[in-house]
Amino acid sequence: MSSITYSERIKIETFCELGLSNIQMGVRLNRSPSTISYELSRCQPYQAELAQTDAEYINLVPKLFPKAKVVVDRFHIVQMMNRSLNSTRIQVMK
């Protein structure tokens, strides 16, 4: 399936405000819960505009700088993993 669109990101933000689970969001958007979980890990609290900007940046860098590498340091990988685990834990506890 293709990348998440801006309109889907706005819906995800609304679903978060309504307290829907990743599974419920996935069903409504025809996406897997893991895709929703990954998308929600972009920023906490989830903001559609910030997630869209992040996605555009990641896609734009290789086009503008073909030899550049996007580097993610260990701290941010661990931080993203912790946020994702916390988000999943909270959803399971609801």
PDB file of C-alpha atoms in Angstrom:
ATOM      1  CA  MET A   1       0.000   0.000   0.000  1.00  0.00           C
ATOM      2  CA  SER A   2       1.138   3.574  -0.579  1.00  0.00           C
ATOM      3  CA  SER A   3       2.385   6.118   1.937  1.00  0.00           C
ATOM      4  CA  ILE A   4      -0.018   7.735   4.333  1.00  0.00           C
ATOM      5  CA  THR A   5      -1.567  10.860   2.849  1.00  0.00           C
ATOM      6  CA  TYR A   6      -2.025  14.195   4.569  1.00  0.00           C
ATOM      7  CA  SER A   7      -5.799  13.672   4.745  1.00  0.00           C
ATOM      8  CA  GLU A   8      -5.214  10.304   6.453  1.00  0.00           C
ATOM      9  CA  ARG A   9      -2.870  12.008   8.921  1.00  0.00           C
ATOM     10  CA  ILE A  10      -5.589  14.524   9.775  1.00  0.00           C
ATOM     11  CA  LYS A  11      -8.008  11.630  10.343  1.00  0.00           C
ATOM     12  CA  ILE A  12      -5.440   9.872  12.560  1.00  0.00           C
ATOM     13  CA  GLU A  13      -5.065  13.048  14.623  1.00  0.00           C
ATOM     14  CA  THR A  14      -8.858  13.238  15.020  1.00  0.00           C
ATOM     15  CA  PHE A  15      -9.072   9.536  15.907  1.00  0.00           C
ATOM     16  CA  CYS A  16      -6.385  10.058  18.577  1.00  0.00           C
ATOM     17  CA  GLU A  17      -8.412  12.888  20.076  1.00  0.00           C
ATOM     18  CA  LEU A  18     -11.440  10.565  20.134  1.00  0.00           C
ATOM     19  CA  GLY A  19      -9.397   7.859  21.871  1.00  0.00           C
ATOM     20  CA  LEU A  20      -9.597   5.201  19.151  1.00  0.00           C
ATOM     21  CA  SER A  21      -7.163   2.280  19.264  1.00  0.00           C
ATOM     22  CA  ASN A  22      -4.619   1.556  16.532  1.00  0.00           C
ATOM     23  CA  ILE A  23      -6.794  -1.340  15.373  1.00  0.00           C
ATOM     24  CA  GLN A  24      -9.895   0.856  15.126  1.00  0.00           C
ATOM     25  CA  MET A  25      -7.945   3.509  13.220  1.00  0.00           C
ATOM     26  CA  GLY A  26      -6.504   0.879  10.897  1.00  0.00           C
ATOM     27  CA  VAL A  27      -9.938  -0.526  10.076  1.00  0.00           C
ATOM     28  CA  ARG A  28     -11.344   2.928   9.332  1.00  0.00           C
ATOM     29  CA  LEU A  29      -8.369   3.833   7.106  1.00  0.00           C
ATOM     30  CA  ASN A  30      -7.848   0.369   5.585  1.00  0.00           C
ATOM     31  CA  ARG A  31      -4.320   0.276   7.056  1.00  0.00           C
ATOM     32  CA  SER A  32      -2.609  -2.249   9.302  1.00  0.00           C
ATOM     33  CA  PRO A  33      -2.386  -1.458  13.034  1.00  0.00           C
ATOM     34  CA  SER A  34       1.425  -1.584  12.751  1.00  0.00           C
ATOM     35  CA  THR A  35       1.310   1.166  10.101  1.00  0.00           C
ATOM     36  CA  ILE A  36      -0.807   3.282  12.441  1.00  0.00           C
ATOM     37  CA  SER A  37       1.558   2.554  15.333  1.00  0.00           C
ATOM     38  CA  TYR A  38       4.564   3.591  13.245  1.00  0.00           C
ATOM     39  CA  GLU A  39       2.792   6.767  12.154  1.00  0.00           C
ATOM     40  CA  LEU A  40       1.885   7.637  15.753  1.00  0.00           C
ATOM     41  CA  SER A  41       5.521   7.208  16.776  1.00  0.00           C
ATOM     42  CA  ARG A  42       6.476  10.218  14.621  1.00  0.00           C
ATOM     43  CA  CYS A  43       5.495  12.632  17.367  1.00  0.00           C
ATOM     44  CA  GLN A  44       3.727  12.606  20.725  1.00  0.00           C
ATOM     45  CA  PRO A  45       1.121  13.989  21.019  1.00  0.00           C
ATOM     46  CA  TYR A  46       0.377  13.219  17.373  1.00  0.00           C
ATOM     47  CA  GLN A  47       0.113  16.241  15.088  1.00  0.00           C
ATOM     48  CA  ALA A  48      -0.781  15.708  11.433  1.00  0.00           C
ATOM     49  CA  GLU A  49       1.142  18.745  10.168  1.00  0.00           C
ATOM     50  CA  LEU A  50       4.323  17.793  12.011  1.00  0.00           C
ATOM     51  CA  ALA A  51       4.121  14.190  10.781  1.00  0.00           C
ATOM     52  CA  GLN A  52       3.531  15.398   7.207  1.00  0.00           C
ATOM     53  CA  THR A  53       6.524  17.746   7.371  1.00  0.00           C
ATOM     54  CA  ASP A  54       8.698  14.932   8.712  1.00  0.00           C
ATOM     55  CA  ALA A  55       7.605  12.564   5.930  1.00  0.00           C
ATOM     56  CA  GLU A  56       8.204  15.202   3.254  1.00  0.00           C
ATOM     57  CA  TYR A  57      11.689  15.893   4.638  1.00  0.00           C
ATOM     58  CA  ILE A  58      12.637  12.210   4.593  1.00  0.00           C
ATOM     59  CA  ASN A  59      11.424  11.903   0.978  1.00  0.00           C
ATOM     60  CA  LEU A  60      12.995  15.183  -0.172  1.00  0.00           C
ATOM     61  CA  VAL A  61      16.554  14.678   1.112  1.00  0.00           C
ATOM     62  CA  PRO A  62      17.483  11.890  -1.352  1.00  0.00           C
ATOM     63  CA  LYS A  63      16.114  13.919  -4.263  1.00  0.00           C
ATOM     64  CA  LEU A  64      18.070  17.063  -3.394  1.00  0.00           C
ATOM     65  CA  PHE A  65      21.184  15.330  -2.067  1.00  0.00           C
ATOM     66  CA  PRO A  66      21.485  11.919  -3.761  1.00  0.00           C
ATOM     67  CA  LYS A  67      24.762  11.044  -2.022  1.00  0.00           C
ATOM     68  CA  ALA A  68      23.637  12.154   1.447  1.00  0.00           C
ATOM     69  CA  LYS A  69      22.599   9.709   4.128  1.00  0.00           C
ATOM     70  CA  VAL A  70      19.832  10.469   6.600  1.00  0.00           C
ATOM     71  CA  VAL A  71      21.331   9.560   9.961  1.00  0.00           C
ATOM     72  CA  VAL A  72      19.270   8.630  12.986  1.00  0.00           C
ATOM     73  CA  ASP A  73      21.266   8.433  16.170  1.00  0.00           C
ATOM     74  CA  ARG A  74      20.821   5.715  18.765  1.00  0.00           C
ATOM     75  CA  PHE A  75      19.106   8.044  21.276  1.00  0.00           C
ATOM     76  CA  HIS A  76      16.297   8.868  18.851  1.00  0.00           C
ATOM     77  CA  ILE A  77      15.813   5.239  17.833  1.00  0.00           C
ATOM     78  CA  VAL A  78      15.449   4.238  21.492  1.00  0.00           C
ATOM     79  CA  GLN A  79      13.169   7.223  22.114  1.00  0.00           C
ATOM     80  CA  MET A  80      10.941   6.260  19.170  1.00  0.00           C
ATOM     81  CA  MET A  81      10.819   2.644  20.319  1.00  0.00           C
ATOM     82  CA  ASN A  82       9.887   3.671  23.879  1.00  0.00           C
ATOM     83  CA  ARG A  83       7.131   5.963  22.628  1.00  0.00           C
ATOM     84  CA  SER A  84       5.751   3.218  20.426  1.00  0.00           C
ATOM     85  CA  LEU A  85       5.821   0.692  23.275  1.00  0.00           C
ATOM     86  CA  ASN A  86       4.153   3.172  25.637  1.00  0.00           C
ATOM     87  CA  SER A  87       1.482   3.953  23.059  1.00  0.00           C
ATOM     88  CA  THR A  88       0.790   0.246  22.566  1.00  0.00           C
ATOM     89  CA  ARG A  89       0.778  -0.387  26.325  1.00  0.00           C
ATOM     90  CA  ILE A  90      -1.735   2.422  26.879  1.00  0.00           C
ATOM     91  CA  GLN A  91      -3.977   1.130  24.074  1.00  0.00           C
ATOM     92  CA  VAL A  92      -3.898  -2.394  25.521  1.00  0.00           C
ATOM     93  CA  MET A  93      -4.754  -1.120  29.013  1.00  0.00           C
ATOM     94  CA  LYS A  94      -7.854   0.760  27.757  1.00  0.00           C
TER      95      LYS A  94
END
